[in-house]
Short mmCIF file of C-alpha atoms in Angstrom, two decimals:
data_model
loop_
_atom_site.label_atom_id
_atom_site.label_comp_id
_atom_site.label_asym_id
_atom_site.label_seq_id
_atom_site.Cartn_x
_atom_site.Cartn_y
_atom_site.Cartn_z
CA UNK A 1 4.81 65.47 -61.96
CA UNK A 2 6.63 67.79 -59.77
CA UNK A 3 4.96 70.63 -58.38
CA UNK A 4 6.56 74.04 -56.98
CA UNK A 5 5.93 74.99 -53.24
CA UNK A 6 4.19 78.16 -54.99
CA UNK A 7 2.09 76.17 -57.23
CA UNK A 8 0.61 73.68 -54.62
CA UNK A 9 0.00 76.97 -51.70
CA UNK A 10 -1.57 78.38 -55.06
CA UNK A 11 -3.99 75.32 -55.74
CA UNK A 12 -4.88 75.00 -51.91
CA UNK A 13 -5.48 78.52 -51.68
CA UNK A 14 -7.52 78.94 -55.12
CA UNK A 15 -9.55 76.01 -54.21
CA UNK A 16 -10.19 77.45 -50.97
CA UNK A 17 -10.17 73.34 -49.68
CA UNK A 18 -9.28 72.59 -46.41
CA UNK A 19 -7.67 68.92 -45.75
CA UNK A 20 -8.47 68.56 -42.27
CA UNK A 21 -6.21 65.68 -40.80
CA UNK A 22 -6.75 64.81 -37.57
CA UNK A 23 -9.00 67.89 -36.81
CA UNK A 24 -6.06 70.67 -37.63
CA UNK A 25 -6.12 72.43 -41.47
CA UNK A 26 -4.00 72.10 -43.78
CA UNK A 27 -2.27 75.28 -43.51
CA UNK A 28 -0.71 77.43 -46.43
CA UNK A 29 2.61 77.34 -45.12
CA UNK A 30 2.60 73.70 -44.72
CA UNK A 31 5.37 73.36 -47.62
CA UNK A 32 8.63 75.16 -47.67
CA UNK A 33 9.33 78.14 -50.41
CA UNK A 34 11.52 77.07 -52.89
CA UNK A 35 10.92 73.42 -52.52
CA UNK A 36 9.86 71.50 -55.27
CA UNK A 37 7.59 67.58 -54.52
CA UNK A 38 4.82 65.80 -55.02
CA UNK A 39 1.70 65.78 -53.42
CA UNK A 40 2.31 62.59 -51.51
CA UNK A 41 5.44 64.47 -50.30
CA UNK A 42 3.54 67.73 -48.82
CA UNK A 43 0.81 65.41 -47.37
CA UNK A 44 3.68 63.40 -45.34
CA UNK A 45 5.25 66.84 -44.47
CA UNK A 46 1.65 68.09 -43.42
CA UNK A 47 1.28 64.52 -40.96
CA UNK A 48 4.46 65.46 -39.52
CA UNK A 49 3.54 68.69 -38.87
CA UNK A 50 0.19 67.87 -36.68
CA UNK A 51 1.83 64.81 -35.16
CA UNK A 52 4.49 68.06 -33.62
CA UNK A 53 1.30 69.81 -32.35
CA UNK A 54 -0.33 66.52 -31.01
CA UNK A 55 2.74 65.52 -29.38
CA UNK A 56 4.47 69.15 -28.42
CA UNK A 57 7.04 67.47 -25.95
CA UNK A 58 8.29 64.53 -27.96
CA UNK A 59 9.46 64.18 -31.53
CA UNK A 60 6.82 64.33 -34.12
CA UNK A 61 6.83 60.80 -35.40
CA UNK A 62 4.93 58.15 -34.18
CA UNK A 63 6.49 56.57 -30.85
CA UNK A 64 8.33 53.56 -32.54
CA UNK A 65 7.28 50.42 -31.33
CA UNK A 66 8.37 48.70 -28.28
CA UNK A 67 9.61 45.33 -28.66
CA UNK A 68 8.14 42.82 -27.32
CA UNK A 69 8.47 41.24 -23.65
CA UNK A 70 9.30 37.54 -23.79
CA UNK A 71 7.25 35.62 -21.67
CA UNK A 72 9.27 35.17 -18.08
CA UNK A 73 9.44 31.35 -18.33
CA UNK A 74 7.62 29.35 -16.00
CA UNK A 75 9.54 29.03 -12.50
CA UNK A 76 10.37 25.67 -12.17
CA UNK A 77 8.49 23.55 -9.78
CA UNK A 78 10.68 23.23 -6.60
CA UNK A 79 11.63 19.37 -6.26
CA UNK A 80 9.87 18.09 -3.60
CA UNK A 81 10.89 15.84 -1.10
CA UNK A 82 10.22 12.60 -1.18
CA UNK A 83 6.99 11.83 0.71
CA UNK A 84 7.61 10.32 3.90
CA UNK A 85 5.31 7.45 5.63
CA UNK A 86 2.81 8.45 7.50
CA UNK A 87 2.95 8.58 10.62
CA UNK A 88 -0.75 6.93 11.98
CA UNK A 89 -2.69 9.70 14.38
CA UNK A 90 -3.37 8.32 17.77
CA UNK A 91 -6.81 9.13 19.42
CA UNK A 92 -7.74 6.68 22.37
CA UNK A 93 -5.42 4.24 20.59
CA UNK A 94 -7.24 4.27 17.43
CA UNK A 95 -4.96 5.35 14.87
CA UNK A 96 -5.78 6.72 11.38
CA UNK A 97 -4.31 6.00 8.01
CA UNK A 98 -5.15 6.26 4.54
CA UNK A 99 -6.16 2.90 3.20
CA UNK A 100 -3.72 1.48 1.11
CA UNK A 101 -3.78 0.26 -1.90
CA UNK A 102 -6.27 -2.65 -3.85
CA UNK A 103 -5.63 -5.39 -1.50
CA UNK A 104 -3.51 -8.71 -2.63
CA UNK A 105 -4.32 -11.71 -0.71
CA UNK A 106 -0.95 -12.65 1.38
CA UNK A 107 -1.52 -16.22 1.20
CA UNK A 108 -0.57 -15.86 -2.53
CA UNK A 109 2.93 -15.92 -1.44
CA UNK A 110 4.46 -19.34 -0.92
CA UNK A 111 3.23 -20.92 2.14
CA UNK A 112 6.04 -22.27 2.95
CA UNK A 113 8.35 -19.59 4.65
CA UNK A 114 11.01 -19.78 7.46
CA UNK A 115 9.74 -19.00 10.49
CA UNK A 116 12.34 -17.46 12.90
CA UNK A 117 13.32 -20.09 15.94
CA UNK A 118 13.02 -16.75 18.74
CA UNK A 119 9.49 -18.51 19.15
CA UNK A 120 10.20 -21.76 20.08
CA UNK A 121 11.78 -20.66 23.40
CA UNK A 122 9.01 -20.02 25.29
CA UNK A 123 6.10 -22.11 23.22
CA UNK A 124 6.06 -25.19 26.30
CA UNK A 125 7.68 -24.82 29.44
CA UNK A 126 10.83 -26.74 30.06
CA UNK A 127 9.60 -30.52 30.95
CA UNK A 128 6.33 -30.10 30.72
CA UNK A 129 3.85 -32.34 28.00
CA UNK A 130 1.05 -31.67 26.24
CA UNK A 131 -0.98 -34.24 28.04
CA UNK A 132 -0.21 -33.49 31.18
CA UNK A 133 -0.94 -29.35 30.56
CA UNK A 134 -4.28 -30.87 28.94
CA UNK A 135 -5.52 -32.59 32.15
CA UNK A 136 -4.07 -29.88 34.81
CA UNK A 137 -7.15 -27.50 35.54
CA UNK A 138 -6.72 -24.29 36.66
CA UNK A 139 -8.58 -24.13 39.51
CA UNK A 140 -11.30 -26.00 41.59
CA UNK A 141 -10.43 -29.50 39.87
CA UNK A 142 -13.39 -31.78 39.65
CA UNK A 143 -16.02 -29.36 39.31
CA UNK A 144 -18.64 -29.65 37.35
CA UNK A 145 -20.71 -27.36 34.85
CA UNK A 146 -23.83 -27.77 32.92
CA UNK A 147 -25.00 -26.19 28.97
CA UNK A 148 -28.63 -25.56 31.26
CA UNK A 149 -26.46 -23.12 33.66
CA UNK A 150 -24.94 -21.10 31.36
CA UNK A 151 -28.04 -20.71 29.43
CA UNK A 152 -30.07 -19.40 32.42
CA UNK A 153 -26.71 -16.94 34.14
CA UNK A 154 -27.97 -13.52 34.63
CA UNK A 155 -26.04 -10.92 36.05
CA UNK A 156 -26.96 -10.14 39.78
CA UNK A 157 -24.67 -6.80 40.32
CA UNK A 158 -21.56 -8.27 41.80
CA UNK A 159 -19.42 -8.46 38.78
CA UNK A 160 -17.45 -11.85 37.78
CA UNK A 161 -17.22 -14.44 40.34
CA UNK A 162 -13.83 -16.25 41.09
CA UNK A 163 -13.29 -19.17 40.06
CA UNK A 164 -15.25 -21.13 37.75
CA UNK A 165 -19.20 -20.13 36.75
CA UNK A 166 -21.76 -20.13 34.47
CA UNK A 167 -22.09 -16.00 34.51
CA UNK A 168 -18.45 -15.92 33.21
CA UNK A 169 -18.83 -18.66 30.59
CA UNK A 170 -21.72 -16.56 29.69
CA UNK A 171 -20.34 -13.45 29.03
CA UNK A 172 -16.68 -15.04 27.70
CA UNK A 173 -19.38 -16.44 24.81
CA UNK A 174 -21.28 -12.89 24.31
CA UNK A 175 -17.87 -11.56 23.94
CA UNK A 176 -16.76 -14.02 21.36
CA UNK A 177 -19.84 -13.35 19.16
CA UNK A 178 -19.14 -9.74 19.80
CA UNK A 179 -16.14 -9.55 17.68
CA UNK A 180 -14.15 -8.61 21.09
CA UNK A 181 -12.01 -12.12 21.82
CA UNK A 182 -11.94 -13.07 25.66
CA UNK A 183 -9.50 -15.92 24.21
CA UNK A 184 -10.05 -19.32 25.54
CA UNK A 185 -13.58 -19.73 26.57
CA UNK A 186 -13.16 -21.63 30.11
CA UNK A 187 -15.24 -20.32 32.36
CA UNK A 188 -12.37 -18.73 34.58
CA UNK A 189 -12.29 -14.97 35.40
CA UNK A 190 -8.81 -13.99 33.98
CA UNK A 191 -6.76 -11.17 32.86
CA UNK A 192 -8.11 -12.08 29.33
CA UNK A 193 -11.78 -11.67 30.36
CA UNK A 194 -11.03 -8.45 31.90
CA UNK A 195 -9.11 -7.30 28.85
CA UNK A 196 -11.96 -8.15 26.68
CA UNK A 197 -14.65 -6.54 28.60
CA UNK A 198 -12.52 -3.44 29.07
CA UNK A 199 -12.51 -3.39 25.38
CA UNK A 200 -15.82 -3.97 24.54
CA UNK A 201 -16.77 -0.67 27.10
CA UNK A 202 -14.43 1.63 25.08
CA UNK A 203 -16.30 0.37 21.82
CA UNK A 204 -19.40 1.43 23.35
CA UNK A 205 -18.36 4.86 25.27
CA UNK A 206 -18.45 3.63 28.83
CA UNK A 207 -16.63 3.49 31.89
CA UNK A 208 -13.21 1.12 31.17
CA UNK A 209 -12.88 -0.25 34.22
CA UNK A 210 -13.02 -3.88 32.76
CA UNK A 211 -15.73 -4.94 35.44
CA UNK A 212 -18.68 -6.82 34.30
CA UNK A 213 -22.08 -4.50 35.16
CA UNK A 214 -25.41 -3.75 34.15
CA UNK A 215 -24.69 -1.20 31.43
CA UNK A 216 -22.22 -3.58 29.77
CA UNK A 217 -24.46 -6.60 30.79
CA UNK A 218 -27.21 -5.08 28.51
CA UNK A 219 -25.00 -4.10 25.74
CA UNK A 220 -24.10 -7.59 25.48
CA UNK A 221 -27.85 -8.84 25.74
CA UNK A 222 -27.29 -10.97 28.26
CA UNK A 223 -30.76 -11.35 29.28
CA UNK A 224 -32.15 -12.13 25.60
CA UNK A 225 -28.53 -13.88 24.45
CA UNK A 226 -30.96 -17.33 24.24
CA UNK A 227 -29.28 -20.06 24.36
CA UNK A 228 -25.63 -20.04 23.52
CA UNK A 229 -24.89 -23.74 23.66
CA UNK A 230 -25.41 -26.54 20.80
CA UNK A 231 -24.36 -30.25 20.52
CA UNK A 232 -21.66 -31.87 18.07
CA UNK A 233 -21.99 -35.47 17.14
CA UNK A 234 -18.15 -36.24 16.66
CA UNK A 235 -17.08 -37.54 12.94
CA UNK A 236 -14.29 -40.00 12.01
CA UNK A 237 -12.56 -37.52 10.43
CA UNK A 238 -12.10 -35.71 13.91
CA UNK A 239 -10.06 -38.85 14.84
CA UNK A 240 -7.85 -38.92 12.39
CA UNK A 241 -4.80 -37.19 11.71
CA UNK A 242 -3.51 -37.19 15.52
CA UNK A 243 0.05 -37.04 16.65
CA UNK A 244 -0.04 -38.33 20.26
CA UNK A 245 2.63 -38.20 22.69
CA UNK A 246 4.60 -35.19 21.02
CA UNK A 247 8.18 -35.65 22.12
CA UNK A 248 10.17 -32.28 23.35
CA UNK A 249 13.64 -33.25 21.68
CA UNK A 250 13.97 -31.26 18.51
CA UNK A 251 15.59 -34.09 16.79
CA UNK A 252 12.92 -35.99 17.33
CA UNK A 253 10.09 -33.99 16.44
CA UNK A 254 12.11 -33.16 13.23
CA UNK A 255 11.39 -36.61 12.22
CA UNK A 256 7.86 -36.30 12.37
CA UNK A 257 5.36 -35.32 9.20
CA UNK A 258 3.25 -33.19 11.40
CA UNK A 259 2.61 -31.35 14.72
CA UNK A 260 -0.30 -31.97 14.83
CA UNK A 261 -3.62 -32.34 17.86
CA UNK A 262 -2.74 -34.99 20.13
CA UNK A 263 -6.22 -35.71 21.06
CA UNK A 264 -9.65 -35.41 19.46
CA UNK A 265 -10.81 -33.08 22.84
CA UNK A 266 -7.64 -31.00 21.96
CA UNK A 267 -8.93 -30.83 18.54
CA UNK A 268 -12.28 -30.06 19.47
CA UNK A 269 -11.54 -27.71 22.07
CA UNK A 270 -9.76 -24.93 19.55
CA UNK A 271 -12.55 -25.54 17.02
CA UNK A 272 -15.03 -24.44 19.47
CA UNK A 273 -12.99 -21.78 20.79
CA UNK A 274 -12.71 -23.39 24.60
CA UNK A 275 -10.22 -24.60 26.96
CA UNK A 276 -9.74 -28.59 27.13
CA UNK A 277 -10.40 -28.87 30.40
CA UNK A 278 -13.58 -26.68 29.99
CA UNK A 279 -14.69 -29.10 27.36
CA UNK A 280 -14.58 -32.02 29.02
CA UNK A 281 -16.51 -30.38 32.26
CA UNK A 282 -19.71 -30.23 30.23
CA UNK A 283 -18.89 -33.55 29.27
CA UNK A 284 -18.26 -35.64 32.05
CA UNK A 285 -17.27 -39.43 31.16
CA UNK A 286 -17.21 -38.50 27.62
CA UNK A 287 -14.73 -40.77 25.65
CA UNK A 288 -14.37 -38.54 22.35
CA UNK A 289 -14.87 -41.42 19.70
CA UNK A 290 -16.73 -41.27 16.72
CA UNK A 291 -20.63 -41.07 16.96
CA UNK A 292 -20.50 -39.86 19.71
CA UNK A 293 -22.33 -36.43 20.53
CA UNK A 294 -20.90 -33.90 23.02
CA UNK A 295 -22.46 -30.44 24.69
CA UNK A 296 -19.98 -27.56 23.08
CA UNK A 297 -20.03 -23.92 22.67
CA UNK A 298 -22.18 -22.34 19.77
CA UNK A 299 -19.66 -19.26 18.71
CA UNK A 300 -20.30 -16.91 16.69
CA UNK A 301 -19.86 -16.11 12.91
CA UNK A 302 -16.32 -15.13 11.95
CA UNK A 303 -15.62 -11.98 11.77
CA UNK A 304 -15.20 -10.89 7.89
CA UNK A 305 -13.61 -7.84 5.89
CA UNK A 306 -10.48 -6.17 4.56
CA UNK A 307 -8.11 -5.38 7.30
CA UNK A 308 -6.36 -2.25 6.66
CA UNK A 309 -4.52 -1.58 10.21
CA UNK A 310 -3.70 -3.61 12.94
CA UNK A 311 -2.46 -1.95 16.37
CA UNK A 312 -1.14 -4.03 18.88
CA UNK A 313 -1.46 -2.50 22.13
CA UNK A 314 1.50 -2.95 24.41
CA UNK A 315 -0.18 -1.90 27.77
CA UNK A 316 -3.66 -3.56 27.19
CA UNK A 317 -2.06 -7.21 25.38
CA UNK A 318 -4.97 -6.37 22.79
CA UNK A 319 -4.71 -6.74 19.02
CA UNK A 320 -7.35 -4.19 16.90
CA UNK A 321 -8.02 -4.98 13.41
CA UNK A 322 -9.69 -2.18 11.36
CA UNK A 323 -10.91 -1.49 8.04
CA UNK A 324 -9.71 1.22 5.45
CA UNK A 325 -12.70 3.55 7.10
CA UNK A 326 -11.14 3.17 10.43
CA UNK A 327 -13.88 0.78 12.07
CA UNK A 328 -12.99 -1.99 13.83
CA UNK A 329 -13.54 -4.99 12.57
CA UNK A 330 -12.62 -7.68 15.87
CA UNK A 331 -10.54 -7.19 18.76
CA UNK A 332 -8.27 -9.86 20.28
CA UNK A 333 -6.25 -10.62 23.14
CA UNK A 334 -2.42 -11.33 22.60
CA UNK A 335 0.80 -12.17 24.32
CA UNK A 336 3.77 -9.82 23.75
CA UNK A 337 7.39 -9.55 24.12
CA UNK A 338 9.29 -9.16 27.88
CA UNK A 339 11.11 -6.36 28.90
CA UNK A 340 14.73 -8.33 28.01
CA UNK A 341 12.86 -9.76 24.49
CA UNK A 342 10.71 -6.97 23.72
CA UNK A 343 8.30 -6.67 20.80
CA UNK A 344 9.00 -3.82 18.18
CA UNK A 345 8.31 -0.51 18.12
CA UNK A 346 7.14 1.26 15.24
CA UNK A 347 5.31 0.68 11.98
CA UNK A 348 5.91 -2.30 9.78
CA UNK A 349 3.59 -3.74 7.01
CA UNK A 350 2.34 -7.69 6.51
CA UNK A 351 4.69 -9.25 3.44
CA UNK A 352 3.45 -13.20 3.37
CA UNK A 353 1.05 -15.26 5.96
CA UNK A 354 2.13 -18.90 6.13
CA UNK A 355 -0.67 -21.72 6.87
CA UNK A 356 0.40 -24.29 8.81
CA UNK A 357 4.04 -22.99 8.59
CA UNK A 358 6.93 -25.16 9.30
CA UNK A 359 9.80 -24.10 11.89
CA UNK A 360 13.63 -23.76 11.67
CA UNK A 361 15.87 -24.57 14.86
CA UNK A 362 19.39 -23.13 14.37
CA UNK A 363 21.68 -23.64 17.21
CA UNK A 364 23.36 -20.66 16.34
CA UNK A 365 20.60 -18.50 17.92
CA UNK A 366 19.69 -20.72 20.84
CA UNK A 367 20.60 -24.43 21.91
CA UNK A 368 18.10 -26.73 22.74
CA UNK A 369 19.14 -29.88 24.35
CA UNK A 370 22.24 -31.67 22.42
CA UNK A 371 21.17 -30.63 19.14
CA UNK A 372 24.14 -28.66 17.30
CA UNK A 373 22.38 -28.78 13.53
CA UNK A 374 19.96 -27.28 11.88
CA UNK A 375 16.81 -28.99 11.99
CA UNK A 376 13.55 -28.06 10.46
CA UNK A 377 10.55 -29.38 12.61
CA UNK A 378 7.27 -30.17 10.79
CA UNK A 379 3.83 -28.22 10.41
CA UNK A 380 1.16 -28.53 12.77
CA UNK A 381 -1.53 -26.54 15.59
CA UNK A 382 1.04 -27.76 18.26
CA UNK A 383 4.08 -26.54 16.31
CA UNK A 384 5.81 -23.34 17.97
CA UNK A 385 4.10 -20.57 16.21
CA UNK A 386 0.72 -22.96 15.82
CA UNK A 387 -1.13 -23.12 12.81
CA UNK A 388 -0.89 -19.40 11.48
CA UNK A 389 2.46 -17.05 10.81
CA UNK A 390 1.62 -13.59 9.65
CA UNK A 391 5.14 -12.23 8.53
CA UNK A 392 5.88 -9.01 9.07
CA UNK A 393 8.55 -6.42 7.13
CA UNK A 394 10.54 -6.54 10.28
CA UNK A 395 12.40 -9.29 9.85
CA UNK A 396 12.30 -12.27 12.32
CA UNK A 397 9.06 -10.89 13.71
CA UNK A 398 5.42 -11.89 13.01
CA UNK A 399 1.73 -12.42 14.60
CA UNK A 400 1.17 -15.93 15.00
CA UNK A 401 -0.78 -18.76 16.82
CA UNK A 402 0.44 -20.49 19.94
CA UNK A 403 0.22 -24.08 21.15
CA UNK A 404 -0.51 -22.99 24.83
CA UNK A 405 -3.81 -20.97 24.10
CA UNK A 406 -4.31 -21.12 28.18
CA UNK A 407 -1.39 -19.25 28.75
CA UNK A 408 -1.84 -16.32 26.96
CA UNK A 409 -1.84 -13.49 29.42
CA UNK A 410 0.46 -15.43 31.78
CA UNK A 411 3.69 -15.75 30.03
CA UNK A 412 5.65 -14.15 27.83
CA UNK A 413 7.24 -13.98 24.01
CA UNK A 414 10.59 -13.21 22.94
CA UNK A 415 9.22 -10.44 20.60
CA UNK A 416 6.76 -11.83 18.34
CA UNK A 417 2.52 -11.59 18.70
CA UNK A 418 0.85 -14.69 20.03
CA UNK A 419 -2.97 -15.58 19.51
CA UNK A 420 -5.07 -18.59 19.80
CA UNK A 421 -4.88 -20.31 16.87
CA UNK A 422 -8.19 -19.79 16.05
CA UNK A 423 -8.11 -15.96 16.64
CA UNK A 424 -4.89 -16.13 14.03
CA UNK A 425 -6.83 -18.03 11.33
CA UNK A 426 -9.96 -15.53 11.48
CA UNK A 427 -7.51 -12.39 11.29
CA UNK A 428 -5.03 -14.01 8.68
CA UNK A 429 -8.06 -14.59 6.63
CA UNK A 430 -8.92 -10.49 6.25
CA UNK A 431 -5.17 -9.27 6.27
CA UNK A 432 -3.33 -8.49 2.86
CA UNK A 433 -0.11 -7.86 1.41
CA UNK A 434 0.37 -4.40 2.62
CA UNK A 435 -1.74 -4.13 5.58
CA UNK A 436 -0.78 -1.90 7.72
CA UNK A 437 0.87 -2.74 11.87
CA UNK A 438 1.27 -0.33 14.37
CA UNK A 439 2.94 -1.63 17.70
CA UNK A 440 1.20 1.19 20.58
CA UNK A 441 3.73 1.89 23.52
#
């Protein structure tokens, strides 16, 4: 039904009702003379009307809706470069890496991997044998030393003695047991000794001066070390297995199975961690056959762990293996490259360690005698690199054992790391694929 302007003023006005919309009435006026529409049509009209006096500066209809923002999209993450390695922080030549990851055993490589011939160079001096290096002593030949003397050395505030004593035999064996390598145990005060002990006062925050005295002396528990010497009754199986009279012509030696010990003292010696000569002091007249029983060093346990880093030293010829925590595990001493031949620089990781490795000679890289082919000379303590290659990701370089344990810290390499063979076994036995080496300038 359609109603007349007239007619709905008349039925707001007669009903005297007030539609109150938002708080304003309803007013009389609301709908135009003349104009004829329904109720729902003068209600909208009236809306329109108080939306004008609500909003007096706009248009009177509801603001009409803003669209809506889209999201900005998410910036895009910047690439990021790919992560370097890090470089290790040096701090009184301990450096500090993140341990890497779950170790793999490196022996699970092949054992069998070709060792580089730059080692062979300078493994024996030119015309020199075995035997006759095994019965030169270094210094006041013919003397004598007992297990009783070494027992009872205490230090008296002089420091290491020259030449050969008990007191340094002492303290070479409280080094050993210390996890801080003096080397060869002969009883000699030596650059090796010195290295050792200079070590061993940085490990306990004292003066590195590398001289023996009381502070270090007590550290060491010299006075309550006990006795530090046992006996060995020699089996037949230490007699066995011997490749006397090694000859120095490649060709030859490339014919052998083995390089192995020439001589059961030889033998002996390196499983005790001691010189030759030193060996056969405390046992004078001894004839190393089976049965009998001989007066040897008692070392101590191996060392044991993960090794996460290895630094090798340049200036101080010392080797530091540490664990993923950054403690040191053991400390030895080492022989490095020359200034013509030096050793690397740098980082590098361990890739393989070869037991009882074998050795190829390539004329191409060095002659040796007449020999113009390639020959590849047989496994063995008394091979070039001894019984122990620890490869490294440098190629042609490596930590290794040496057939000349006395003359570590008096000769040489052409590059590579040199230990005693038994200081190579112990650290090849806690070193993974992956560990970490750091070469120290």
């Amino acid at each position: 039904m359609k109603l007349s302007s007239s007619s709905v003023n008349a039925i707001l006005g007669a009903t005297a009702v007030s539609l109150v919309l938002g708080g304003a009435a309803l007013a009389q006026s609301a709908v135009p003379r003349g104009q004829v529409m329904s109720l729902e049509e003068a209600l909208r009209l009236e809306q329109q009307n108080r939306l004008r006096n609500q909003f007096p500066d706009e248009r009177a209809t509801p603001p009409a809706p803003q669209p809506r923002k889209r999201a900005a999209p998410a910036p895009k993450p910047e690439p990021q470069p790919k992560p370097k390695r890090q470089k290790p922080r040096r701090d009184d030549n301990i450096t500090v890496r993140p341990a890497p990851a779950a170790p793999r055993r490196a022996t699970d490589t092949p054992r069998k991997i070709e060792v580089p011939d730059r080692t062979i160079r300078d493994a024996l001096p030119p015309n020199e044998t075995s035997e006759g290096r095994a019965n030169r002593a270094p210094s006041d030949a013919g003397a004598r030393i007992t297990a009783a003397e070494i027992d009872a050395a205490t230090f008296t505030g002089a420091g290491l003695p020259k030449g050969l004593s008990p007191l340094t035999a002492k303290v070479q064996i409280l080094l050993d047991r210390s996890n801080t390598s003096p080397g060869i145990i002969d009883g000699f005060k030596g650059g090796m000794s010195t290295s050792a002990i200079r070590e061993f006062e940085r490990l306990h925050n004292m003066k590195q001066d590398g001289i023996l005295d009381q502070a270090v002396w007590d550290a060491l528990g010299g006075n309550d070390a006990g006795s530090l010497m046992t006996t060995y009754q020699i089996v037949e199986a230490d007699t066995q297995g011997l490749t006397p009279g090694l000859p120095r012509d490649y060709a030859k030696l490339a014919k052998l199975d083995a390089m192995g010990y020439e001589r059961v003292s030889e033998r002996l010696a390196e499983r005790f961690h001691m010189g030759e000569e030193f060996l056969k002091r405390l046992n004078p007249g001894a004839r190393f056959v089976a049965g009998e029983e001989l007066t040897v060093v008692a070392p101590g346990k191996k060392a044991e762990g993960s090794v996460a880093r290895i630094a090798i030293d340049k200036r101080s010829q010392r080797l530091k293996a540490y664990d993923s925590a950054g403690n040191i595990i053991s400390d030895y001493p080492v022989t490095i490259g020359s200034t013509s031949t030096p050793s690397p620089s740098g980082s590098y990781d361990v890739t393989a360690v070869a037991v009882d490795p074998n050795y190829t000679y390539n004329p191409k890289n060095f002659k040796q005698g007449d020999n113009e082919k390639i020959l590849i000379l047989p496994p063995g303590p008394n091979g070039p690199v001894g019984s122990i290659w620890i490869d490294l990701s440098r190629p042609s370089y490596g930590i290794h054992g040496t057939p000349r344990p006395d003359l570590l810290f008096t000769t040489q390499s052409h590059g590579c790391v040199r230990m005693t063979n038994w200081d190579a076994e112990e650290l090849a036995a806690m070193v993974h694929k992956g560990t970490f080496v750091e070469f120290i300038e």
